[in-house]
PDB file of C-alpha atoms in Angstrom:
ATOM      1  CA  VAL N1447      50.308 180.030-142.664  1.00 38.00           C
ATOM      2  CA  VAL N1448      52.235 180.767-145.036  1.00 38.00           C
ATOM      3  CA  ARG N1449      52.569 177.128-146.589  1.00 38.00           C
ATOM      4  CA  HIS N1450      56.384 178.843-148.604  1.00 37.00           C
ATOM      5  CA  GLY N1451      55.865 176.778-151.761  1.00 37.00           C
ATOM      6  CA  VAL N1452      58.149 175.562-154.180  1.00 36.00           C
ATOM      7  CA  CYS N1453      61.178 177.227-155.734  1.00 34.00           C
ATOM      8  CA  GLY N1454      60.143 180.564-153.970  1.00 34.00           C
ATOM      9  CA  VAL N1455      56.324 180.213-154.581  1.00 34.00           C
ATOM     10  CA  PRO N1456      53.597 181.445-150.927  1.00 34.00           C
ATOM     11  CA  PHE N1457      50.743 178.810-150.461  1.00 35.00           C
ATOM     12  CA  PHE N1458      48.414 179.912-148.017  1.00 33.00           C
ATOM     13  CA  ARG N1459      47.098 177.404-145.198  1.00 37.00           C
ATOM     14  CA  ARG N1460      46.137 177.130-142.041  1.00 39.00           C
ATOM     15  CA  ALA N1461      48.566 176.733-138.708  1.00 41.00           C
ATOM     16  CA  ALA N1462      48.440 173.075-138.036  1.00 44.00           C
ATOM     17  CA  PRO N1463      46.570 173.442-134.501  1.00 43.00           C
ATOM     18  CA  GLY N1464      49.059 170.800-131.632  1.00 48.00           C
ATOM     19  CA  LEU N1465      52.649 171.754-133.545  1.00 49.00           C
ATOM     20  CA  PRO N1466      54.637 174.553-131.378  1.00 43.00           C
ATOM     21  CA  VAL N1467      55.679 176.737-133.721  1.00 40.00           C
ATOM     22  CA  ALA N1468      54.545 180.195-132.610  1.00 33.00           C
ATOM     23  CA  GLN N1469      58.015 180.686-131.587  1.00 36.00           C
ATOM     24  CA  PRO N1470      59.831 179.684-133.799  1.00 36.00           C
ATOM     25  CA  LEU N1471      63.414 182.378-134.527  1.00 35.00           C
ATOM     26  CA  SER N1472      63.045 183.719-131.033  1.00 35.00           C
ATOM     27  CA  ARG N1473      67.052 184.218-129.877  1.00 32.00           C
ATOM     28  CA  THR N1474      66.186 183.529-126.190  1.00 33.00           C
ATOM     29  CA  THR N1475      64.795 180.936-126.774  1.00 34.00           C
ATOM     30  CA  LEU N1476      66.451 179.489-130.545  1.00 32.00           C
ATOM     31  CA  ARG N1477      69.560 180.219-129.211  1.00 35.00           C
ATOM     32  CA  SER N1478      69.251 181.186-133.834  1.00 37.00           C
ATOM     33  CA  ALA N1479      71.241 182.823-136.097  1.00 36.00           C
ATOM     34  CA  PRO N1480      68.160 183.508-138.151  1.00 36.00           C
ATOM     35  CA  CYS N1481      69.771 186.097-140.901  1.00 33.00           C
ATOM     36  CA  LEU N1482      73.633 186.141-141.578  1.00 35.00           C
ATOM     37  CA  THR N1483      74.861 189.283-142.526  1.00 30.00           C
ATOM     38  CA  THR N1484      78.571 188.722-143.700  1.00 33.00           C
ATOM     39  CA  ASN N1485      80.142 186.292-146.501  1.00 37.00           C
ATOM     40  CA  SER N1486      82.282 183.898-143.818  1.00 40.00           C
ATOM     41  CA  LEU N1487      80.942 181.830-140.811  1.00 44.00           C
ATOM     42  CA  SER N1488      83.968 182.516-139.479  1.00 42.00           C
ATOM     43  CA  SER N1489      83.921 184.468-136.427  1.00 39.00           C
ATOM     44  CA  TYR N1490      80.300 182.849-136.343  1.00 42.00           C
ATOM     45  CA  GLU N1491      81.660 178.803-135.837  1.00 43.00           C
ATOM     46  CA  LYS N1492      85.144 179.131-133.384  1.00 42.00           C
ATOM     47  CA  PHE N1493      82.498 179.231-130.829  1.00 45.00           C
ATOM     48  CA  MET N1494      81.075 176.164-131.597  1.00 64.00           C
ATOM     49  CA  ASN N1495      81.371 172.186-132.660  1.00 88.00           C
ATOM     50  CA  ASN N1496      77.850 171.556-133.785  1.00 94.00           C
ATOM     51  CA  LEU N1497      76.003 173.446-136.810  1.00 95.00           C
ATOM     52  CA  MET N1498      72.924 172.932-139.000  1.00 96.00           C
ATOM     53  CA  TYR N1499      70.819 175.215-141.494  1.00 96.00           C
ATOM     54  CA  TYR N1500      67.597 174.315-142.068  1.00 95.00           C
ATOM     55  CA  PHE N1501      65.029 175.621-144.455  1.00 92.00           C
ATOM     56  CA  SER N1502      61.378 175.366-143.588  1.00 89.00           C
ATOM     57  CA  GLY N1503      58.584 176.361-145.006  1.00 80.00           C
ATOM     58  CA  THR N1504      55.402 175.656-142.399  1.00 80.00           C
ATOM     59  CA  GLY N1505      57.605 175.038-139.889  1.00 86.00           C
ATOM     60  CA  ASN N1506      58.004 171.361-140.067  1.00 90.00           C
ATOM     61  CA  SER N1507      60.770 170.979-140.343  1.00 93.00           C
ATOM     62  CA  LEU N1508      62.006 173.996-138.565  1.00 93.00           C
ATOM     63  CA  TYR N1509      60.451 171.858-135.994  1.00 92.00           C
ATOM     64  CA  VAL N1510      62.759 168.914-136.318  1.00 95.00           C
ATOM     65  CA  ALA N1511      66.072 171.193-136.198  1.00 95.00           C
ATOM     66  CA  GLN N1512      64.633 172.546-132.603  1.00 94.00           C
ATOM     67  CA  LYS N1513      64.275 169.364-131.649  1.00 94.00           C
ATOM     68  CA  ILE N1514      68.271 168.383-132.782  1.00 96.00           C
ATOM     69  CA  GLN N1515      69.645 171.584-131.313  1.00 95.00           C
ATOM     70  CA  GLU N1516      68.083 170.143-128.479  1.00 93.00           C
ATOM     71  CA  GLY N1517      70.266 166.729-128.657  1.00 92.00           C
ATOM     72  CA  LEU N1518      73.263 168.409-129.130  1.00 90.00           C
ATOM     73  CA  GLU N1519      75.611 170.218-127.081  1.00 78.00           C
ATOM     74  CA  ASP N1520      76.363 173.448-129.049  1.00 78.00           C
ATOM     75  CA  ALA N1521      74.527 173.212-132.190  1.00 89.00           C
ATOM     76  CA  LYS N1522      73.743 176.591-133.403  1.00 93.00           C
ATOM     77  CA  LEU N1523      71.119 176.550-136.515  1.00 93.00           C
ATOM     78  CA  VAL N1524      71.034 178.905-139.629  1.00 94.00           C
ATOM     79  CA  ARG N1525      68.028 180.019-141.428  1.00 92.00           C
ATOM     80  CA  ILE N1526      68.776 179.652-145.011  1.00 91.00           C
ATOM     81  CA  HIS N1527      66.982 182.097-147.428  1.00 84.00           C
ATOM     82  CA  SER N1528      67.947 183.768-150.695  1.00 78.00           C
ATOM     83  CA  ASP N1529      69.697 186.566-149.446  1.00 80.00           C
ATOM     84  CA  LEU N1530      72.213 184.275-147.399  1.00 85.00           C
ATOM     85  CA  PRO N1531      75.594 184.891-148.629  1.00 83.00           C
ATOM     86  CA  ASP N1532      77.640 181.845-149.492  1.00 86.00           C
ATOM     87  CA  GLN N1533      78.364 180.122-146.844  1.00 88.00           C
ATOM     88  CA  GLN N1534      82.354 179.159-146.011  1.00 87.00           C
ATOM     89  CA  ILE N1535      82.024 176.608-143.701  1.00 89.00           C
ATOM     90  CA  THR N1536      85.771 175.602-141.540  1.00 86.00           C
ATOM     91  CA  SER N1537      87.637 172.274-140.504  1.00 84.00           C
ATOM     92  CA  GLU N1538      86.561 173.646-136.529  1.00 87.00           C
ATOM     93  CA  ILE N1539      82.848 172.540-137.343  1.00 92.00           C
ATOM     94  CA  GLU N1540      82.577 169.216-136.172  1.00 93.00           C
ATOM     95  CA  THR N1541      78.928 167.623-136.770  1.00 96.00           C
ATOM     96  CA  LEU N1542      76.896 168.871-140.106  1.00 96.00           C
ATOM     97  CA  GLY N1543      73.423 169.048-140.403  1.00 97.00           C
ATOM     98  CA  ILE N1544      70.915 170.366-143.462  1.00 97.00           C
ATOM     99  CA  VAL N1545      67.026 170.355-142.329  1.00 97.00           C
ATOM    100  CA  PHE N1546      65.383 170.481-145.367  1.00 94.00           C
ATOM    101  CA  PRO N1547      61.264 168.744-146.233  1.00 91.00           C
ATOM    102  CA  VAL N1548      60.770 167.474-149.418  1.00 89.00           C
ATOM    103  CA  TYR N1549      59.584 168.731-152.293  1.00 81.00           C
ATOM    104  CA  ALA N1550      58.102 166.459-155.197  1.00 74.00           C
ATOM    105  CA  TRP N1551      60.660 163.731-153.896  1.00 69.00           C
ATOM    106  CA  GLY N1552      63.937 165.926-154.244  1.00 82.00           C
ATOM    107  CA  PRO N1553      65.218 168.849-152.124  1.00 87.00           C
ATOM    108  CA  PRO N1554      63.685 172.737-153.162  1.00 86.00           C
ATOM    109  CA  VAL N1555      65.813 174.404-155.466  1.00 85.00           C
ATOM    110  CA  LEU N1556      67.273 177.101-152.894  1.00 86.00           C
ATOM    111  CA  VAL N1557      68.635 173.945-150.574  1.00 91.00           C
ATOM    112  CA  GLU N1558      69.924 172.528-153.855  1.00 90.00           C
ATOM    113  CA  ASN N1559      72.060 175.931-155.033  1.00 88.00           C
ATOM    114  CA  PHE N1560      73.377 176.445-151.295  1.00 93.00           C
ATOM    115  CA  LEU N1561      74.509 172.479-151.020  1.00 93.00           C
ATOM    116  CA  LYS N1562      75.591 174.013-154.594  1.00 92.00           C
ATOM    117  CA  ARG N1563      77.631 177.100-153.556  1.00 92.00           C
ATOM    118  CA  ALA N1564      78.737 176.057-150.240  1.00 93.00           C
ATOM    119  CA  ASN N1565      82.825 176.581-149.542  1.00 94.00           C
ATOM    120  CA  ILE N1566      82.300 172.624-146.496  1.00 94.00           C
ATOM    121  CA  VAL N1567      85.305 171.243-145.413  1.00 95.00           C
ATOM    122  CA  GLN N1568      85.084 167.679-144.906  1.00 96.00           C
ATOM    123  CA  PRO N1569      83.083 167.127-141.012  1.00 96.00           C
ATOM    124  CA  LYS N1570      83.591 165.046-138.506  1.00 96.00           C
ATOM    125  CA  TYR N1571      80.004 163.416-139.092  1.00 97.00           C
ATOM    126  CA  LEU N1572      77.878 165.110-141.488  1.00 97.00           C
ATOM    127  CA  PHE N1573      74.498 164.262-141.810  1.00 98.00           C
ATOM    128  CA  VAL N1574      71.242 165.059-143.197  1.00 97.00           C
ATOM    129  CA  VAL N1575      67.660 164.881-142.177  1.00 97.00           C
ATOM    130  CA  ALA N1576      64.139 165.167-144.754  1.00 94.00           C
ATOM    131  CA  THR N1577      61.196 165.936-143.969  1.00 93.00           C
ATOM    132  CA  HIS N1578      58.132 164.441-145.411  1.00 89.00           C
ATOM    133  CA  ALA N1579      54.965 162.962-145.962  1.00 85.00           C
ATOM    134  CA  GLY N1580      54.716 160.005-147.755  1.00 79.00           C
ATOM    135  CA  GLY N1581      58.215 159.074-148.072  1.00 77.00           C
ATOM    136  CA  PRO N1582      61.166 160.298-149.239  1.00 76.00           C
ATOM    137  CA  ARG N1583      61.385 158.492-152.251  1.00 79.00           C
ATOM    138  CA  ASN N1584      65.338 159.301-152.910  1.00 83.00           C
ATOM    139  CA  SER N1585      65.838 163.204-152.306  1.00 86.00           C
ATOM    140  CA  LEU N1586      68.071 161.359-149.807  1.00 91.00           C
ATOM    141  CA  LYS N1587      70.724 159.670-153.291  1.00 89.00           C
ATOM    142  CA  TYR N1588      69.333 162.866-154.538  1.00 89.00           C
ATOM    143  CA  VAL N1589      71.241 165.763-151.908  1.00 92.00           C
ATOM    144  CA  ASN N1590      73.857 162.891-151.601  1.00 93.00           C
ATOM    145  CA  ARG N1591      75.316 163.002-154.836  1.00 91.00           C
ATOM    146  CA  LEU N1592      75.014 166.845-154.360  1.00 94.00           C
ATOM    147  CA  PHE N1593      77.779 166.050-151.041  1.00 95.00           C
ATOM    148  CA  GLU N1594      79.777 163.304-153.035  1.00 95.00           C
ATOM    149  CA  GLU N1595      80.073 166.247-156.065  1.00 94.00           C
ATOM    150  CA  LYS N1596      82.310 167.632-153.699  1.00 95.00           C
ATOM    151  CA  GLY N1597      84.751 165.399-152.590  1.00 96.00           C
ATOM    152  CA  LEU N1598      82.282 165.353-149.017  1.00 96.00           C
ATOM    153  CA  VAL N1599      80.833 162.164-147.453  1.00 96.00           C
ATOM    154  CA  LEU N1600      77.875 161.225-145.610  1.00 96.00           C
ATOM    155  CA  HIS N1601      77.577 159.937-142.019  1.00 97.00           C
ATOM    156  CA  GLY N1602      73.940 159.769-141.877  1.00 96.00           C
ATOM    157  CA  ALA N1603      71.134 160.466-143.729  1.00 95.00           C
ATOM    158  CA  PHE N1604      67.828 160.431-142.441  1.00 96.00           C
ATOM    159  CA  ASP N1605      63.387 161.147-142.651  1.00 93.00           C
ATOM    160  CA  SER N1606      61.165 162.310-140.326  1.00 92.00           C
ATOM    161  CA  THR N1607      57.287 161.811-141.364  1.00 90.00           C
ATOM    162  CA  MET N1608      55.251 164.650-139.960  1.00 88.00           C
ATOM    163  CA  PRO N1609      51.827 165.864-141.576  1.00 84.00           C
ATOM    164  CA  SER N1610      51.030 166.982-144.564  1.00 82.00           C
ATOM    165  CA  ASN N1611      51.075 170.833-145.678  1.00 76.00           C
ATOM    166  CA  PHE N1612      51.057 170.557-149.414  1.00 71.00           C
ATOM    167  CA  VAL N1613      47.675 172.399-150.374  1.00 68.00           C
ATOM    168  CA  THR N1614      47.930 171.701-154.356  1.00 66.00           C
ATOM    169  CA  GLY N1615      48.512 168.109-153.920  1.00 64.00           C
ATOM    170  CA  ALA N1616      44.965 167.183-150.729  1.00 66.00           C
ATOM    171  CA  ASN N1617      44.262 169.202-147.908  1.00 72.00           C
ATOM    172  CA  PRO N1618      46.862 168.758-145.190  1.00 77.00           C
ATOM    173  CA  PRO N1619      45.244 166.917-142.221  1.00 80.00           C
ATOM    174  CA  ALA N1620      42.809 168.254-139.615  1.00 81.00           C
ATOM    175  CA  GLY N1621      41.532 168.057-136.230  1.00 82.00           C
ATOM    176  CA  GLU N1622      40.751 164.374-135.672  1.00 85.00           C
ATOM    177  CA  LYS N1623      43.407 162.447-138.069  1.00 85.00           C
ATOM    178  CA  LEU N1624      45.876 165.461-137.571  1.00 87.00           C
ATOM    179  CA  GLN N1625      46.459 163.936-133.548  1.00 88.00           C
ATOM    180  CA  PRO N1626      47.945 160.906-133.909  1.00 88.00           C
ATOM    181  CA  LEU N1627      50.129 162.118-136.713  1.00 87.00           C
ATOM    182  CA  LEU N1628      51.985 164.873-134.600  1.00 87.00           C
ATOM    183  CA  THR N1629      52.381 162.472-132.156  1.00 90.00           C
ATOM    184  CA  SER N1630      53.334 159.514-133.884  1.00 90.00           C
ATOM    185  CA  ALA N1631      55.575 162.040-135.246  1.00 89.00           C
ATOM    186  CA  VAL N1632      56.853 163.502-132.174  1.00 90.00           C
ATOM    187  CA  ALA N1633      57.730 159.821-130.972  1.00 91.00           C
ATOM    188  CA  LYS N1634      59.666 158.719-134.293  1.00 93.00           C
ATOM    189  CA  LEU N1635      61.731 162.046-134.418  1.00 93.00           C
ATOM    190  CA  THR N1636      63.385 161.365-130.193  1.00 93.00           C
ATOM    191  CA  GLN N1637      65.074 158.050-131.739  1.00 95.00           C
ATOM    192  CA  LEU N1638      66.125 160.281-134.502  1.00 95.00           C
ATOM    193  CA  VAL N1639      67.910 162.443-132.464  1.00 96.00           C
ATOM    194  CA  GLY N1640      68.999 160.234-130.339  1.00 95.00           C
ATOM    195  CA  SER N1641      70.549 158.227-133.444  1.00 96.00           C
ATOM    196  CA  ILE N1642      72.364 161.886-134.842  1.00 96.00           C
ATOM    197  CA  ALA N1643      73.702 162.261-130.893  1.00 95.00           C
ATOM    198  CA  ARG N1644      75.274 159.150-131.005  1.00 95.00           C
ATOM    199  CA  GLN N1645      76.154 160.255-134.789  1.00 96.00           C
ATOM    200  CA  LYS N1646      75.217 156.717-136.475  1.00 96.00           C
ATOM    201  CA  HIS N1647      75.734 156.472-139.182  1.00 96.00           C
ATOM    202  CA  CYS N1648      73.061 155.843-141.849  1.00 91.00           C
ATOM    203  CA  ALA N1649      73.769 155.897-145.590  1.00 87.00           C
ATOM    204  CA  PRO N1650      70.796 156.568-147.566  1.00 84.00           C
ATOM    205  CA  GLN N1651      69.409 153.794-149.613  1.00 77.00           C
ATOM    206  CA  ASN N1652      68.316 152.555-153.122  1.00 74.00           C
ATOM    207  CA  GLY N1653      64.497 153.290-154.404  1.00 63.00           C
ATOM    208  CA  ASN N1654      63.452 150.748-156.526  1.00 64.00           C
ATOM    209  CA  VAL N1655      62.310 152.358-159.934  1.00 60.00           C
ATOM    210  CA  ILE N1656      59.821 154.082-159.199  1.00 62.00           C
ATOM    211  CA  ASP N1657      61.349 156.540-157.207  1.00 56.00           C
ATOM    212  CA  MET N1658      64.212 156.848-158.654  1.00 60.00           C
ATOM    213  CA  LEU N1659      61.728 158.210-161.322  1.00 58.00           C
ATOM    214  CA  PHE N1660      59.968 160.938-159.851  1.00 56.00           C
ATOM    215  CA  SER N1661      62.999 161.910-157.758  1.00 52.00           C
ATOM    216  CA  SER N1662      64.580 162.547-161.400  1.00 60.00           C
ATOM    217  CA  VAL N1663      62.481 163.186-164.522  1.00 56.00           C
ATOM    218  CA  ILE N1664      59.206 164.267-161.472  1.00 60.00           C
ATOM    219  CA  HIS N1665      61.546 166.165-160.108  1.00 56.00           C
ATOM    220  CA  ARG N1666      63.411 168.467-162.851  1.00 66.00           C
ATOM    221  CA  THR N1667      59.823 169.011-164.691  1.00 61.00           C
ATOM    222  CA  PHE N1668      58.557 170.245-161.017  1.00 62.00           C
ATOM    223  CA  LYS N1669      61.112 172.816-160.737  1.00 63.00           C
ATOM    224  CA  SER N1670      61.179 174.057-164.125  1.00 61.00           C
ATOM    225  CA  ARG N1671      56.808 175.325-163.418  1.00 64.00           C
ATOM    226  CA  ALA N1672      56.734 175.943-159.640  1.00 63.00           C
ATOM    227  CA  LYS N1673      57.721 179.634-159.894  1.00 63.00           C
ATOM    228  CA  ARG N1674      54.804 179.906-162.614  1.00 63.00           C
ATOM    229  CA  GLN N1675      52.066 178.331-159.762  1.00 61.00           C
ATOM    230  CA  GLY N1676      52.382 181.924-157.794  1.00 60.00           C
ATOM    231  CA  LYS N1677      49.968 183.498-159.369  1.00 65.00           C
ATOM    232  CA  LYS N1678      47.416 180.817-158.616  1.00 62.00           C
ATOM    233  CA  PHE N1679      47.017 182.472-155.300  1.00 64.00           C
ATOM    234  CA  SER N1680      46.093 185.140-153.105  1.00 69.00           C
ATOM    235  CA  VAL N1681      45.803 186.859-149.727  1.00 74.00           C
ATOM    236  CA  THR N1682      42.162 187.298-149.066  1.00 79.00           C
ATOM    237  CA  GLU N1683      39.962 189.111-145.854  1.00 84.00           C
ATOM    238  CA  ALA N1684      40.959 185.526-144.161  1.00 84.00           C
ATOM    239  CA  CYS N1685      44.059 186.062-143.045  1.00 84.00           C
ATOM    240  CA  THR N1686      43.955 186.482-139.454  1.00 86.00           C
ATOM    241  CA  ARG N1687      47.198 189.110-139.928  1.00 83.00           C
ATOM    242  CA  CYS N1688      49.047 187.169-136.702  1.00 82.00           C
ATOM    243  CA  GLY N1689      52.136 187.582-138.617  1.00 77.00           C
ATOM    244  CA  VAL N1690      54.270 183.750-137.586  1.00 75.00           C
ATOM    245  CA  CYS N1691      54.323 183.084-141.346  1.00 72.00           C
ATOM    246  CA  VAL N1692      56.676 186.858-141.515  1.00 70.00           C
ATOM    247  CA  LYS N1693      58.763 184.910-138.669  1.00 70.00           C
ATOM    248  CA  ILE N1694      58.752 181.527-140.334  1.00 66.00           C
ATOM    249  CA  LEU N1695      59.498 182.120-143.666  1.00 62.00           C
ATOM    250  CA  SER N1696      62.943 181.143-145.539  1.00 51.00           C
ATOM    251  CA  LEU N1697      62.223 182.637-148.090  1.00 53.00           C
ATOM    252  CA  ILE N1698      61.746 186.616-147.644  1.00 50.00           C
ATOM    253  CA  HIS N1699      58.547 187.586-149.491  1.00 57.00           C
ATOM    254  CA  ILE N1700      55.997 188.756-147.150  1.00 58.00           C
ATOM    255  CA  SER N1701      56.063 191.600-145.175  1.00 55.00           C
ATOM    256  CA  GLU N1702      54.671 192.335-142.041  1.00 51.00           C
ATOM    257  CA  PRO N1703      50.534 193.015-142.156  1.00 49.00           C
ATOM    258  CA  THR N1704      49.292 196.266-141.615  1.00 52.00           C
TER     259      THR N1704
END
């Protein structure tokens, strides 16, 4: 699977075995709308009360969003991608969720820009879920500030630990090391889904000084340099041309393999 790297930079890695993401964007199984082309969701929204937006690079956040969708009645998934028009989220939405991976202890640039541009009416229950491998640091507080700037109240701030896929920082786990991580992730995810279904209030917690440093100075530095990292990566003959990356990636930078 291609790792959608930071700020649009593709990282390439093998798919983590055991995580069921082979058919991530099927309308039949997901009831998702992977690529909206209108400037407003008003007609799209009136048939549902629960709406989730997700950004996913390798499938971790997509898998979490799928599980949450199963626990919410009439929930709809919308993929955040570079061609998604600015969203108009109306008062008809009772539950609104945002699921995203932590990139350098903060949200991906695409998610941050999406939240800044979206026109959101305060829902009855607003939640976010940050997926990560080593801790969210202050990323949930970071996102909460984005909502506060829009006059919105964040009711639920959750995180979900998943297997690492940051190939530039460490080798992703595999084999015997991977399976316990998947088992633990699925078990904890069941509890998380229950909390969201019950509309549990869980405010983002203030981290320590180190957390604030990582999610501010280091995250800003990371964002400013991320686009240059793409020159270090390329596709080799090791690519199996399975096509999974084309289905999963939140940014449209990859064409169907030939």
